Amino acid sequence: MDQLITDWLTEYLSPYFKANDLAVDINTSFDTLGLDSVTRVEMIGALEEAFGLDLDPVLGFEYPTIKSLKQQIIAQEVTHA
């Protein structure tokens, strides 16, 4: 599931990397990509739907990169399994 989440987030955020003329990097902050609060909450909602997860909407603020968000989701799922 680790790589699936990374791939999903990379694909989801691809337009933001392109709009900012940035190479896709899992350590790029969501701030750098220009994600506002609505976009972050929508991203978490889309993640929930795509993977059947129950996620706190604030995760997009507390874990502001693809890498950190993915790691938290994996850790949370292991804890709840």
Coordinates of C-alpha atoms in Angstrom, one line a residue:
M1 CA 0.0 0.0 0.0
D2 CA 3.0 2.3 0.6
Q3 CA 3.9 2.7 -3.1
L4 CA 0.2 2.8 -4.1
I5 CA -0.4 5.9 -1.9
T6 CA 2.8 7.5 -3.1
D7 CA 1.8 6.9 -6.7
W8 CA -1.7 8.2 -6.1
L9 CA -0.6 11.4 -4.4
T10 CA 2.0 12.0 -7.1
E11 CA -0.6 11.6 -9.8
Y12 CA -3.1 13.7 -7.9
L13 CA -0.6 16.5 -7.4
S14 CA 0.9 16.3 -10.8
P15 CA -1.0 19.4 -12.1
Y16 CA 0.4 21.4 -9.2
F17 CA 4.0 20.4 -10.0
K18 CA 3.5 21.3 -13.6
A19 CA 1.8 24.6 -12.8
N20 CA 4.8 25.6 -10.7
D21 CA 7.3 24.2 -13.2
L22 CA 8.7 21.8 -10.6
A23 CA 9.9 18.2 -11.0
V24 CA 7.8 15.7 -9.1
D25 CA 9.5 15.3 -5.7
I26 CA 7.9 13.6 -2.7
N27 CA 9.6 16.0 -0.4
T28 CA 8.2 19.2 -1.9
S29 CA 5.9 21.0 0.5
F30 CA 2.2 21.5 -0.3
D31 CA 2.8 25.2 0.4
T32 CA 5.4 25.2 -2.5
L33 CA 2.8 23.6 -4.7
G34 CA 0.3 26.3 -3.8
L35 CA -2.2 24.0 -2.1
D36 CA -4.7 26.1 0.0
S37 CA -6.8 24.8 2.8
V38 CA -9.7 23.7 0.6
T39 CA -7.4 21.8 -1.8
R40 CA -5.7 20.0 1.1
V41 CA -9.1 18.9 2.6
E42 CA -10.3 17.8 -0.8
M43 CA -7.1 15.8 -1.4
I44 CA -7.6 14.0 2.0
G45 CA -11.2 13.3 1.0
A46 CA -10.2 11.9 -2.3
L47 CA -7.6 9.7 -0.6
E48 CA -10.2 8.4 1.7
E49 CA -12.5 7.5 -1.2
A50 CA -9.7 6.0 -3.3
F51 CA -8.4 3.7 -0.6
G52 CA -11.4 3.2 1.7
L53 CA -9.7 5.0 4.6
D54 CA -11.0 7.1 7.5
L55 CA -8.6 10.1 7.6
D56 CA -8.6 13.3 9.6
P57 CA -8.9 16.2 7.2
V58 CA -6.1 18.1 9.0
L59 CA -3.5 15.5 7.9
G60 CA -2.8 17.7 4.8
F61 CA -1.6 20.4 7.1
E62 CA 0.2 18.4 9.8
Y63 CA 2.1 16.3 7.2
P64 CA 2.8 18.8 4.4
T65 CA 4.7 16.6 1.8
I66 CA 3.8 13.5 -0.1
K67 CA 6.4 11.5 1.8
S68 CA 5.3 12.7 5.3
L69 CA 1.6 12.3 4.6
K70 CA 2.1 8.8 3.1
Q71 CA 4.2 7.7 6.1
Q72 CA 1.6 8.9 8.5
I73 CA -1.2 7.2 6.7
I74 CA 0.7 3.9 6.7
A75 CA 1.5 4.3 10.4
Q76 CA -2.1 5.0 11.2
E77 CA -3.3 2.0 9.2
V78 CA -0.8 -0.3 10.9
T79 CA -2.0 1.0 14.3
H80 CA -5.7 0.4 13.4
A81 CA -5.2 -3.0 11.8

